[in-house]
mmCIF file of C-alpha atoms in Angstrom:
data_model
loop_
_atom_site.group_PDB
_atom_site.id
_atom_site.type_symbol
_atom_site.label_atom_id
_atom_site.label_comp_id
_atom_site.label_asym_id
_atom_site.label_seq_id
_atom_site.Cartn_x
_atom_site.Cartn_y
_atom_site.Cartn_z
ATOM 1 C CA MET A 1 34.222 -34.041 -41.168
ATOM 2 C CA ILE A 2 36.928 -32.785 -38.725
ATOM 3 C CA VAL A 3 36.805 -29.370 -40.195
ATOM 4 C CA ILE A 4 32.755 -29.627 -39.827
ATOM 5 C CA LEU A 5 33.245 -30.627 -36.330
ATOM 6 C CA ILE A 6 35.703 -28.142 -35.448
ATOM 7 C CA SER A 7 33.529 -25.468 -36.906
ATOM 8 C CA LEU A 8 30.695 -26.508 -35.010
ATOM 9 C CA ALA A 9 32.673 -26.501 -31.866
ATOM 10 C CA ALA A 10 33.901 -22.810 -32.523
ATOM 11 C CA TYR A 11 30.159 -21.755 -33.471
ATOM 12 C CA ASN A 12 29.284 -23.154 -30.202
ATOM 13 C CA PHE A 13 32.237 -21.763 -28.280
ATOM 14 C CA THR A 14 31.242 -18.383 -29.782
ATOM 15 C CA LEU A 15 27.699 -18.404 -28.879
ATOM 16 C CA SER A 16 28.548 -19.345 -25.314
ATOM 17 C CA MET A 17 30.986 -16.022 -25.293
ATOM 18 C CA GLU A 18 28.388 -14.154 -26.714
ATOM 19 C CA SER A 19 25.730 -15.224 -23.850
ATOM 20 C CA GLU A 20 28.320 -14.710 -21.177
ATOM 21 C CA HIS A 21 29.077 -11.126 -22.561
ATOM 22 C CA LEU A 22 25.144 -10.328 -22.973
ATOM 23 C CA ALA A 23 24.263 -11.910 -19.231
ATOM 24 C CA THR A 24 27.812 -9.743 -18.140
ATOM 25 C CA ARG A 25 26.351 -6.562 -19.497
ATOM 26 C CA ASN A 26 22.827 -6.922 -18.487
ATOM 27 C CA GLY A 27 24.386 -7.554 -15.300
ATOM 28 C CA GLY A 28 26.556 -4.261 -15.536
ATOM 29 C CA ASP A 29 23.546 -2.474 -16.922
ATOM 30 C CA ARG A 30 21.440 -3.472 -13.670
ATOM 31 C CA LEU A 31 24.021 -2.556 -11.229
ATOM 32 C CA ALA A 32 24.108 0.675 -12.970
ATOM 33 C CA CYS A 33 20.856 1.480 -12.523
ATOM 34 C CA ARG A 34 20.779 0.421 -8.774
ATOM 35 C CA GLN A 35 23.562 2.458 -8.078
ATOM 36 C CA ALA A 36 21.455 5.390 -10.065
ATOM 37 C CA ALA A 37 18.693 4.561 -7.632
ATOM 38 C CA PHE A 38 20.816 4.539 -4.711
ATOM 39 C CA SER A 39 22.553 7.887 -5.577
ATOM 40 C CA VAL A 40 19.288 9.747 -5.569
ATOM 41 C CA VAL A 41 18.371 8.219 -2.323
ATOM 42 C CA GLU A 42 21.568 9.520 -0.571
ATOM 43 C CA VAL A 43 20.832 12.859 -2.114
ATOM 44 C CA LEU A 44 17.418 12.724 -0.600
ATOM 45 C CA ALA A 45 18.968 11.997 2.842
ATOM 46 C CA SER A 46 21.240 14.817 2.655
ATOM 47 C CA ILE A 47 18.359 16.948 1.873
ATOM 48 C CA MET A 48 16.248 15.775 4.772
ATOM 49 C CA GLU A 49 19.029 15.937 7.385
ATOM 50 C CA ARG A 50 19.002 19.670 7.000
ATOM 51 C CA PRO A 51 17.032 22.134 8.383
ATOM 52 C CA ARG A 52 13.827 22.624 7.356
ATOM 53 C CA SER A 53 14.305 26.662 6.193
ATOM 54 C CA GLN A 54 17.255 25.089 3.989
ATOM 55 C CA ARG A 55 15.187 22.083 2.695
ATOM 56 C CA LEU A 56 12.727 24.926 0.579
ATOM 57 C CA ALA A 57 15.863 25.729 -1.532
ATOM 58 C CA ASP A 58 17.287 22.431 -2.073
ATOM 59 C CA THR A 59 14.400 20.303 -3.418
ATOM 60 C CA LEU A 60 14.269 17.152 -5.207
ATOM 61 C CA PRO A 61 12.300 16.566 -8.571
ATOM 62 C CA ILE A 62 9.208 14.547 -7.385
ATOM 63 C CA ASN A 63 7.563 12.075 -10.346
ATOM 64 C CA GLN A 64 10.075 13.473 -12.692
ATOM 65 C CA PRO A 65 12.804 11.841 -14.463
ATOM 66 C CA ILE A 66 16.334 13.051 -13.487
ATOM 67 C CA ASP A 67 19.314 12.446 -16.025
ATOM 68 C CA LEU A 68 22.273 11.297 -14.186
ATOM 69 C CA TRP A 69 24.492 10.329 -17.529
ATOM 70 C CA PRO A 70 25.392 11.863 -19.850
ATOM 71 C CA ASP A 71 24.995 15.237 -17.904
ATOM 72 C CA ASP A 72 24.979 17.241 -20.767
ATOM 73 C CA THR A 73 21.560 17.888 -21.788
ATOM 74 C CA ASP A 74 21.442 17.809 -25.374
ATOM 75 C CA ALA A 75 23.700 14.566 -25.471
ATOM 76 C CA ALA A 76 21.068 13.064 -22.945
ATOM 77 C CA ASP A 77 18.151 14.098 -25.263
ATOM 78 C CA LYS A 78 20.090 12.031 -28.065
ATOM 79 C CA SER A 79 20.858 9.156 -26.365
ATOM 80 C CA ASP A 80 18.902 6.087 -26.057
ATOM 81 C CA TRP A 81 20.740 4.856 -22.967
ATOM 82 C CA LYS A 82 20.871 7.686 -20.634
ATOM 83 C CA LEU A 83 21.106 6.705 -17.221
ATOM 84 C CA GLN A 84 18.163 8.411 -15.147
ATOM 85 C CA ALA A 85 16.492 8.177 -11.744
ATOM 86 C CA VAL A 86 12.830 8.751 -11.064
ATOM 87 C CA VAL A 87 11.543 9.480 -7.160
ATOM 88 C CA TYR A 88 7.691 8.520 -6.946
ATOM 89 C CA GLN A 89 5.109 9.214 -4.215
ATOM 90 C CA GLY A 90 1.406 8.932 -3.850
ATOM 91 C CA PRO A 91 -1.034 11.246 -4.668
ATOM 92 C CA ASN A 92 -1.287 14.888 -3.306
ATOM 93 C CA ALA A 93 -3.464 16.030 -0.534
ATOM 94 C CA SER A 94 -6.504 15.916 -2.612
ATOM 95 C CA GLY A 95 -5.524 12.298 -3.737
ATOM 96 C CA SER A 96 -6.529 13.044 -7.077
ATOM 97 C CA GLU A 97 -3.106 13.290 -8.957
ATOM 98 C CA PRO A 98 0.666 12.553 -7.995
ATOM 99 C CA SER A 99 2.357 15.399 -5.871
ATOM 100 C CA GLN A 100 5.042 17.557 -7.138
ATOM 101 C CA ARG A 101 5.931 18.298 -3.568
ATOM 102 C CA LEU A 102 7.740 15.577 -1.336
ATOM 103 C CA LEU A 103 5.279 14.364 1.348
ATOM 104 C CA THR A 104 6.538 13.261 4.755
ATOM 105 C CA GLU A 105 5.060 10.573 6.722
ATOM 106 C CA SER A 106 3.697 13.464 8.928
ATOM 107 C CA ALA A 107 1.137 13.598 6.197
ATOM 108 C CA LYS A 108 -0.491 10.359 7.642
ATOM 109 C CA LEU A 109 -2.341 9.091 10.482
ATOM 110 C CA ASN A 110 0.048 7.550 12.816
ATOM 111 C CA LEU A 111 -1.321 4.111 14.232
ATOM 112 C CA ARG A 112 1.216 4.124 17.355
ATOM 113 C CA SER A 113 1.244 7.537 18.437
ATOM 114 C CA SER A 114 -1.086 10.609 18.495
ATOM 115 C CA GLY A 115 1.210 13.147 19.711
ATOM 116 C CA PRO A 116 1.659 14.596 23.198
ATOM 117 C CA GLY A 117 -0.763 11.853 24.492
ATOM 118 C CA GLY A 118 1.411 8.876 23.162
ATOM 119 C CA SER A 119 -0.333 5.717 22.118
ATOM 120 C CA PRO A 120 -4.194 6.717 21.345
ATOM 121 C CA SER A 121 -6.817 4.618 23.056
ATOM 122 C CA PRO A 122 -8.640 1.643 21.442
ATOM 123 C CA ASP A 123 -11.524 3.856 21.263
ATOM 124 C CA SER A 124 -10.110 6.832 19.743
ATOM 125 C CA LEU A 125 -7.771 5.077 17.438
ATOM 126 C CA GLN A 126 -11.005 3.153 16.179
ATOM 127 C CA GLN A 127 -13.171 6.248 15.632
ATOM 128 C CA SER A 128 -10.009 7.689 13.634
ATOM 129 C CA LEU A 129 -9.812 4.783 11.556
ATOM 130 C CA LEU A 130 -13.390 4.854 10.570
ATOM 131 C CA ARG A 131 -13.185 8.360 9.436
ATOM 132 C CA LEU A 132 -10.731 7.266 6.708
ATOM 133 C CA PRO A 133 -11.886 6.645 3.245
ATOM 134 C CA GLY A 134 -12.718 3.154 2.287
ATOM 135 C CA MET A 135 -12.297 1.925 6.193
ATOM 136 C CA THR A 136 -14.978 -0.488 7.187
ATOM 137 C CA ALA A 137 -15.383 -1.798 11.199
ATOM 138 C CA GLU A 138 -13.925 -5.170 9.843
ATOM 139 C CA THR A 139 -10.826 -3.568 8.766
ATOM 140 C CA ALA A 140 -10.363 -1.065 11.849
ATOM 141 C CA ALA A 141 -10.824 -4.317 13.958
ATOM 142 C CA ASP A 142 -8.158 -6.266 12.526
ATOM 143 C CA ILE A 143 -5.839 -3.286 12.632
ATOM 144 C CA LEU A 144 -6.595 -2.718 16.243
ATOM 145 C CA GLN A 145 -6.124 -6.295 17.106
ATOM 146 C CA SER A 146 -2.755 -6.304 14.945
ATOM 147 C CA LEU A 147 -1.717 -3.524 17.320
ATOM 148 C CA GLY A 148 -2.320 -5.542 20.418
ATOM 149 C CA ARG A 149 -5.664 -3.243 21.141
ATOM 150 C CA PRO A 150 -8.694 -5.504 21.047
ATOM 151 C CA THR A 151 -12.232 -3.346 20.522
ATOM 152 C CA ARG A 152 -15.098 -3.771 22.826
ATOM 153 C CA ASN A 153 -17.701 -3.618 19.767
ATOM 154 C CA SER A 154 -16.404 -7.034 18.340
ATOM 155 C CA GLY A 155 -19.273 -9.265 19.298
ATOM 156 C CA LYS A 156 -17.522 -12.152 17.782
ATOM 157 C CA PRO A 157 -13.741 -13.283 17.148
ATOM 158 C CA VAL A 158 -11.833 -11.612 14.386
ATOM 159 C CA ASP A 159 -11.498 -13.877 11.345
ATOM 160 C CA ASP A 160 -8.132 -13.908 9.526
ATOM 161 C CA GLY A 161 -9.541 -11.800 6.911
ATOM 162 C CA PRO A 162 -6.591 -9.947 5.016
ATOM 163 C CA ALA A 163 -3.318 -11.067 6.458
ATOM 164 C CA ILE A 164 -2.209 -8.577 9.237
ATOM 165 C CA VAL A 165 1.400 -8.578 7.893
ATOM 166 C CA GLU A 166 0.100 -7.243 4.738
ATOM 167 C CA LEU A 167 -2.194 -4.566 6.449
ATOM 168 C CA LEU A 168 0.501 -3.480 9.035
ATOM 169 C CA PRO A 169 4.257 -4.631 8.077
ATOM 170 C CA GLN A 170 6.077 -4.835 11.587
ATOM 171 C CA HIS A 171 8.881 -2.803 10.307
ATOM 172 C CA THR A 172 7.540 -0.519 7.728
ATOM 173 C CA SER A 173 4.863 1.684 7.062
ATOM 174 C CA ASP A 174 4.450 0.470 3.382
ATOM 175 C CA LEU A 175 0.890 0.617 3.364
ATOM 176 C CA SER A 176 0.264 2.020 0.011
ATOM 177 C CA SER A 177 -1.676 0.317 -2.689
ATOM 178 C CA ASP A 178 -1.360 0.374 -6.357
ATOM 179 C CA SER A 179 -4.790 -0.772 -6.286
ATOM 180 C CA ASP A 180 -7.559 1.410 -7.875
ATOM 181 C CA ASN A 181 -10.126 -0.047 -5.617
ATOM 182 C CA PRO A 182 -11.883 2.724 -3.325
ATOM 183 C CA SER A 183 -12.008 0.345 -0.652
ATOM 184 C CA ASP A 184 -7.948 0.589 -0.336
ATOM 185 C CA ALA A 185 -8.039 4.352 -0.196
ATOM 186 C CA TRP A 186 -7.328 4.067 3.402
ATOM 187 C CA ARG A 187 -3.863 2.628 3.276
ATOM 188 C CA THR A 188 -2.495 5.824 1.399
ATOM 189 C CA TRP A 189 -3.075 8.087 4.806
ATOM 190 C CA VAL A 190 -1.847 5.579 7.552
ATOM 191 C CA THR A 191 1.585 5.208 8.740
ATOM 192 C CA MET A 192 3.816 3.752 11.743
ATOM 193 C CA CYS A 193 6.326 6.049 11.378
ATOM 194 C CA SER A 194 6.066 9.566 11.235
ATOM 195 C CA ALA A 195 8.711 11.267 13.416
ATOM 196 C CA GLU A 196 10.340 14.824 13.405
ATOM 197 C CA ARG A 197 13.533 16.277 15.155
ATOM 198 C CA ASN A 198 12.572 18.439 18.016
ATOM 199 C CA GLU A 199 14.301 21.609 16.404
ATOM 200 C CA THR A 200 13.566 24.993 15.082
ATOM 201 C CA PHE A 201 12.723 26.028 11.467
ATOM 202 C CA GLU A 202 16.394 27.034 11.644
ATOM 203 C CA GLY A 203 17.628 24.037 13.039
ATOM 204 C CA LEU A 204 18.243 24.884 16.491
ATOM 205 C CA PRO A 205 17.233 22.934 19.382
ATOM 206 C CA ARG A 206 14.088 24.229 20.904
ATOM 207 C CA ILE A 207 14.115 25.339 24.478
ATOM 208 C CA ASN A 208 12.252 23.113 27.075
ATOM 209 C CA ILE A 209 10.234 25.438 29.228
ATOM 210 C CA ASN A 210 9.551 22.477 31.717
ATOM 211 C CA ALA A 211 13.428 22.121 32.335
ATOM 212 C CA ASP A 212 14.434 21.717 36.125
ATOM 213 C CA SER A 213 16.898 24.475 36.321
ATOM 214 C CA LEU A 214 15.145 27.872 35.801
ATOM 215 C CA THR A 215 18.412 30.035 35.965
ATOM 216 C CA GLN A 216 19.470 27.924 32.717
ATOM 217 C CA LEU A 217 15.911 28.354 31.311
ATOM 218 C CA HIS A 218 15.929 32.077 31.931
ATOM 219 C CA GLN A 219 19.184 32.271 30.157
ATOM 220 C CA GLN A 220 18.285 30.269 27.122
ATOM 221 C CA LEU A 221 15.175 31.824 26.806
ATOM 222 C CA SER A 222 16.825 35.649 27.067
ATOM 223 C CA LYS A 223 18.811 34.699 23.935
ATOM 224 C CA ARG A 224 15.964 33.630 21.789
ATOM 225 C CA VAL A 225 12.546 35.181 22.868
ATOM 226 C CA PRO A 226 11.869 39.036 24.370
ATOM 227 C CA LEU A 227 12.784 39.365 27.933
ATOM 228 C CA PRO A 228 9.035 39.827 29.091
ATOM 229 C CA VAL A 229 8.258 36.432 27.820
ATOM 230 C CA ALA A 230 11.508 34.722 29.441
ATOM 231 C CA ASN A 231 10.087 36.302 32.886
ATOM 232 C CA PHE A 232 6.593 35.292 32.533
ATOM 233 C CA ILE A 233 7.718 31.898 31.740
ATOM 234 C CA VAL A 234 9.820 31.686 34.808
ATOM 235 C CA LEU A 235 7.025 33.152 37.060
ATOM 236 C CA ALA A 236 4.622 30.558 35.607
ATOM 237 C CA ARG A 237 6.838 27.672 36.745
ATOM 238 C CA GLN A 238 7.098 29.291 40.012
ATOM 239 C CA HIS A 239 3.576 30.503 40.853
ATOM 240 C CA GLY A 240 1.223 28.455 38.449
ATOM 241 C CA ILE A 241 -0.765 29.861 35.705
ATOM 242 C CA ASN A 242 -4.253 31.398 35.680
ATOM 243 C CA LYS A 243 -6.808 30.888 32.798
ATOM 244 C CA THR A 244 -7.602 34.290 32.579
ATOM 245 C CA SER A 245 -5.883 37.593 31.411
ATOM 246 C CA SER A 246 -6.621 39.781 34.199
ATOM 247 C CA ALA A 247 -4.015 41.616 35.793
ATOM 248 C CA ASN A 248 -3.264 44.495 38.278
ATOM 249 C CA THR A 249 0.418 44.909 37.734
ATOM 250 C CA PRO A 250 2.852 45.354 34.757
ATOM 251 C CA LEU A 251 5.211 42.493 34.382
ATOM 252 C CA ASP A 252 8.178 44.559 34.178
ATOM 253 C CA SER A 253 7.730 45.688 37.983
ATOM 254 C CA VAL A 254 7.595 42.338 39.380
ATOM 255 C CA ASN A 255 10.941 41.116 40.482
ATOM 256 C CA VAL A 256 11.994 37.473 38.831
ATOM 257 C CA ASP A 257 13.760 35.555 41.867
ATOM 258 C CA LEU A 258 15.636 32.780 40.246
ATOM 259 C CA ASN A 259 16.696 30.968 43.206
ATOM 260 C CA ARG A 260 13.060 30.454 43.687
ATOM 261 C CA ARG A 261 12.026 26.713 42.994
ATOM 262 C CA SER A 262 9.636 25.639 40.311
ATOM 263 C CA ILE A 263 6.022 24.242 41.329
ATOM 264 C CA TYR A 264 4.193 23.927 37.907
ATOM 265 C CA ARG A 265 4.919 22.378 34.838
ATOM 266 C CA PHE A 266 3.416 23.529 31.239
ATOM 267 C CA GLU A 267 1.137 20.925 29.872
ATOM 268 C CA SER A 268 0.577 22.923 26.154
ATOM 269 C CA LEU A 269 2.157 25.950 24.868
ATOM 270 C CA THR A 270 -1.354 27.357 24.484
ATOM 271 C CA GLU A 271 -1.473 28.178 28.335
ATOM 272 C CA LEU A 272 0.906 30.999 27.469
ATOM 273 C CA PHE A 273 -2.338 32.770 25.563
ATOM 274 C CA ASP A 274 -4.936 34.700 27.572
ATOM 275 C CA SER A 275 -3.235 33.661 30.792
ATOM 276 C CA SER A 276 -1.843 35.530 33.898
ATOM 277 C CA VAL A 277 0.175 34.487 36.958
ATOM 278 C CA SER A 278 -0.430 35.759 40.548
ATOM 279 C CA VAL A 279 2.573 36.336 42.310
ATOM 280 C CA SER A 280 2.526 36.357 46.174
ATOM 281 C CA GLU A 281 5.449 37.467 48.416
ATOM 282 C CA SER A 282 5.681 38.015 52.062
ATOM 283 C CA ASN A 283 4.350 41.414 53.352
ATOM 284 C CA ARG A 284 3.447 42.759 49.917
ATOM 285 C CA LYS A 285 0.093 42.731 48.061
ATOM 286 C CA ARG A 286 -0.734 39.823 45.487
ATOM 287 C CA GLN A 287 0.346 40.985 42.400
ATOM 288 C CA THR A 288 -1.016 39.401 39.041
ATOM 289 C CA VAL A 289 0.853 39.928 35.869
ATOM 290 C CA ALA A 290 -0.823 39.088 32.209
ATOM 291 C CA SER A 291 0.965 37.245 29.555
ATOM 292 C CA PRO A 292 2.888 39.354 26.997
ATOM 293 C CA ILE A 293 2.190 37.051 24.337
ATOM 294 C CA ASP A 294 -0.676 37.939 21.992
ATOM 295 C CA ARG A 295 -2.037 34.643 20.229
ATOM 296 C CA VAL A 296 -1.949 36.886 16.891
ATOM 297 C CA ASN A 297 0.720 39.549 17.010
ATOM 298 C CA GLY A 298 3.176 37.519 19.393
ATOM 299 C CA ALA A 299 5.240 39.660 21.509
ATOM 300 C CA ALA A 300 7.629 42.725 21.322
ATOM 301 C CA GLY A 301 8.075 42.425 17.757
ATOM 302 C CA LEU A 302 8.419 38.705 17.522
ATOM 303 C CA ASP A 303 5.636 36.893 15.358
ATOM 304 C CA VAL A 304 3.579 34.051 17.313
ATOM 305 C CA ALA A 305 4.561 31.406 15.118
ATOM 306 C CA ARG A 306 8.256 32.133 15.395
ATOM 307 C CA LEU A 307 8.084 32.694 19.134
ATOM 308 C CA LEU A 308 6.399 29.344 19.739
ATOM 309 C CA ASP A 309 8.703 27.406 17.305
ATOM 310 C CA GLN A 310 11.660 28.342 19.727
ATOM 311 C CA LEU A 311 9.608 26.431 22.635
ATOM 312 C CA THR A 312 8.852 22.784 23.467
ATOM 313 C CA LEU A 313 7.558 21.119 26.628
ATOM 314 C CA THR A 314 9.974 18.320 26.467
ATOM 315 C CA SER A 315 13.734 17.656 26.454
ATOM 316 C CA ALA A 316 13.089 14.556 23.800
ATOM 317 C CA ARG A 317 15.020 15.230 20.836
ATOM 318 C CA ARG A 318 12.581 13.392 18.619
ATOM 319 C CA LEU A 319 8.872 13.532 18.479
ATOM 320 C CA VAL A 320 6.329 11.397 16.891
ATOM 321 C CA GLY A 321 3.339 11.257 15.572
ATOM 322 C CA ARG A 322 2.113 14.723 14.940
ATOM 323 C CA VAL A 323 0.480 15.544 11.455
ATOM 324 C CA ASP A 324 1.920 17.952 9.247
ATOM 325 C CA VAL A 325 -0.830 20.770 8.623
ATOM 326 C CA ALA A 326 0.992 21.745 5.186
ATOM 327 C CA THR A 327 0.435 18.516 3.519
ATOM 328 C CA ALA A 328 -2.221 16.217 5.405
ATOM 329 C CA PRO A 329 -5.405 15.868 3.497
ATOM 330 C CA VAL A 330 -8.801 16.807 5.006
ATOM 331 C CA GLU A 331 -9.247 13.101 5.791
ATOM 332 C CA VAL A 332 -6.256 13.081 7.988
ATOM 333 C CA LEU A 333 -6.602 16.409 9.759
ATOM 334 C CA ALA A 334 -10.382 15.875 10.510
ATOM 335 C CA VAL A 335 -9.227 13.022 13.010
ATOM 336 C CA VAL A 336 -6.747 15.409 14.783
ATOM 337 C CA PRO A 337 -8.317 16.246 18.360
ATOM 338 C CA GLY A 338 -10.456 19.628 18.264
ATOM 339 C CA LEU A 339 -10.843 19.360 14.210
ATOM 340 C CA ASP A 340 -13.734 18.040 12.254
ATOM 341 C CA THR A 341 -14.114 17.758 8.718
ATOM 342 C CA THR A 342 -15.210 21.408 8.242
ATOM 343 C CA SER A 343 -12.253 22.946 10.184
ATOM 344 C CA ALA A 344 -9.680 20.525 8.380
ATOM 345 C CA GLY A 345 -11.373 21.768 5.050
ATOM 346 C CA ALA A 346 -10.504 25.287 6.408
ATOM 347 C CA ILE A 347 -6.977 24.434 6.932
ATOM 348 C CA VAL A 348 -6.235 22.967 2.945
ATOM 349 C CA ASN A 349 -8.278 26.066 1.772
ATOM 350 C CA ALA A 350 -5.847 28.321 3.542
ATOM 351 C CA ARG A 351 -3.150 26.417 1.896
ATOM 352 C CA SER A 352 -0.786 28.542 -0.690
ATOM 353 C CA SER A 353 2.420 28.976 -1.809
ATOM 354 C CA ASP A 354 3.299 30.648 1.614
ATOM 355 C CA SER A 355 2.438 27.383 3.317
ATOM 356 C CA ASN A 356 5.889 26.156 2.156
ATOM 357 C CA GLY A 357 7.234 28.711 4.593
ATOM 358 C CA TRP A 358 5.014 28.038 7.739
ATOM 359 C CA VAL A 359 7.301 27.969 10.637
ATOM 360 C CA HIS A 360 4.906 26.536 13.213
ATOM 361 C CA PRO A 361 1.266 25.170 12.848
ATOM 362 C CA ILE A 362 0.026 28.070 14.886
ATOM 363 C CA ALA A 363 0.273 30.064 11.676
ATOM 364 C CA ALA A 364 -1.556 27.438 9.449
ATOM 365 C CA LEU A 365 -4.429 27.602 12.175
ATOM 366 C CA ALA A 366 -4.484 31.516 12.105
ATOM 367 C CA SER A 367 -4.674 31.528 8.345
ATOM 368 C CA SER A 368 -7.965 29.096 8.735
ATOM 369 C CA GLY A 369 -9.955 31.437 10.851
ATOM 370 C CA LEU A 370 -10.536 29.072 13.411
ATOM 371 C CA SER A 371 -11.744 29.875 17.086
ATOM 372 C CA ALA A 372 -9.291 30.055 20.081
ATOM 373 C CA THR A 373 -10.754 26.821 21.641
ATOM 374 C CA VAL A 374 -10.346 24.830 18.150
ATOM 375 C CA VAL A 375 -6.643 26.223 18.210
ATOM 376 C CA ASP A 376 -5.686 25.500 21.703
ATOM 377 C CA THR A 377 -7.293 21.878 21.421
ATOM 378 C CA ALA A 378 -5.590 21.009 18.265
ATOM 379 C CA LEU A 379 -2.247 22.966 18.072
ATOM 380 C CA PRO A 380 -0.123 20.098 20.441
ATOM 381 C CA TYR A 381 -1.148 17.317 17.901
ATOM 382 C CA LEU A 382 0.328 19.436 14.808
ATOM 383 C CA THR A 383 3.290 20.365 13.468
ATOM 384 C CA VAL A 384 5.038 21.682 10.016
ATOM 385 C CA GLY A 385 6.966 19.174 7.955
ATOM 386 C CA GLY A 386 8.417 16.003 9.174
ATOM 387 C CA ASP A 387 11.717 13.990 9.200
ATOM 388 C CA VAL A 388 10.673 10.575 7.586
ATOM 389 C CA VAL A 389 9.747 10.018 3.765
ATOM 390 C CA LYS A 390 8.626 6.911 2.218
ATOM 391 C CA VAL A 391 9.294 6.946 -1.468
ATOM 392 C CA THR A 392 9.888 4.394 -4.876
ATOM 393 C CA VAL A 393 12.944 5.061 -6.665
ATOM 394 C CA VAL A 394 13.539 3.788 -9.935
ATOM 395 C CA GLY A 395 16.900 3.599 -11.671
ATOM 396 C CA ARG A 396 16.888 2.968 -15.477
ATOM 397 C CA LEU A 397 18.913 2.845 -18.391
ATOM 398 C CA GLY A 398 17.250 4.121 -21.571
ATOM 399 C CA GLN A 399 13.460 3.911 -21.983
ATOM 400 C CA HIS A 400 13.694 0.130 -22.882
ATOM 401 C CA GLY A 401 16.851 -0.939 -20.957
ATOM 402 C CA PRO A 402 17.179 -2.438 -17.598
ATOM 403 C CA THR A 403 15.408 -0.599 -14.561
ATOM 404 C CA TYR A 404 16.052 -1.171 -10.701
ATOM 405 C CA ARG A 405 12.910 -0.312 -8.717
ATOM 406 C CA CYS A 406 13.134 -0.117 -4.949
ATOM 407 C CA ARG A 407 10.570 1.095 -2.278
ATOM 408 C CA VAL A 408 13.004 3.489 0.535
ATOM 409 C CA LEU A 409 12.094 4.632 4.131
ATOM 410 C CA VAL A 410 14.286 7.667 4.879
ATOM 411 C CA ASP A 411 14.633 8.737 8.537
ATOM 412 C CA ALA A 412 16.368 11.869 9.521
ATOM 413 C CA SER A 413 14.404 12.374 12.741
ATOM 414 C CA TRP A 414 17.219 10.889 14.556
ATOM 415 C CA GLY A 415 19.623 13.363 13.591
ATOM 416 C CA LYS A 416 21.711 11.422 11.718
ATOM 417 C CA THR A 417 19.866 10.310 8.560
ATOM 418 C CA ARG A 418 18.883 6.455 8.167
ATOM 419 C CA TRP A 419 17.654 4.961 5.356
ATOM 420 C CA SER A 420 16.690 1.293 4.243
ATOM 421 C CA VAL A 421 15.373 -0.369 1.484
ATOM 422 C CA LEU A 422 11.736 -1.763 2.238
ATOM 423 C CA SER A 423 11.109 -3.688 -1.119
ATOM 424 C CA VAL A 424 12.980 -4.260 -4.663
ATOM 425 C CA ARG A 425 11.257 -5.103 -7.875
#
């Protein structure tokens, strides 16, 4: 009897030890999956911190498994316990299939900001929302109320409906839905955190043509753009700008007095197209000079996209809410001021492998064959790229082993990349 009792005790002890061993191993495996997921997020954060020109060569596979261990391909294929990570994103610009290209939040409609105009008015935002697929008037009213912008056409109080916290999480833009319900399609294309660094394609700070010091402005411009462009911008700041290209004097024959104060501030970079400046000096005939920038060919050998990419209208280091012409779908582009479904479709149809190298949205608009009026209206609300991305990252150990799944927001729009976990499953 004593022997039997001792044997049972030993058996129970062995089972207990094996259970603890399995629990420890499972915990360790899940921790390895978590570290795998976070390692890939760190790589993504590093890529997003680089200039757009460098990101093209340092892409991260999307919706494809990435083998982390063993790192030998043959060994990994034979191992059922290979450590992998997968970066998932939603549908492509047509909304029909997963994308193989990393989409930033700038491919979506920002509900809090609409570009240079800042926060959109309730009426304009409501009209924009109603043009998204699956959006209803009731849902649009719920969204506007959650943003603190009541609508004028809601004849009755907005009922609880879908929980506002579910519609618009306060600290994230995690609005995507796994539902196949067509009424949820709008969730894929709205955000609250699209933003970008105010820098060129190569990563240089853009030149603020509305800067206070005209001497410093002229010096900065002279290093990046042709001298006639630098002179014209300074003259426009000193004398104002005419919305006509007629002129009676060559630009190079007009003296630029950098000590003269500025009286004018640009409202749009498109003012540099088809315009002129009238220079009036004492005891001299009024001289009018035309802009040296051609909206198609640029100036002095510098194409118009690279020229405009050097310039900005603000000293802000971060720009919010502009829409990416290279990846946004028709549904989002169509709500940009100046665009409609037809012009948005023309932009999407103009995309090709060359769109990866677009340095400025003017290139996309020019390729789309849009009129000058449409270009001038839409350009301030558009960008190429973006510095905030939202992805789902899964770390897994083998095909049937433990996994770690997290939803992550990576924000490189502040210069130094920040990332945070939105949810874990």
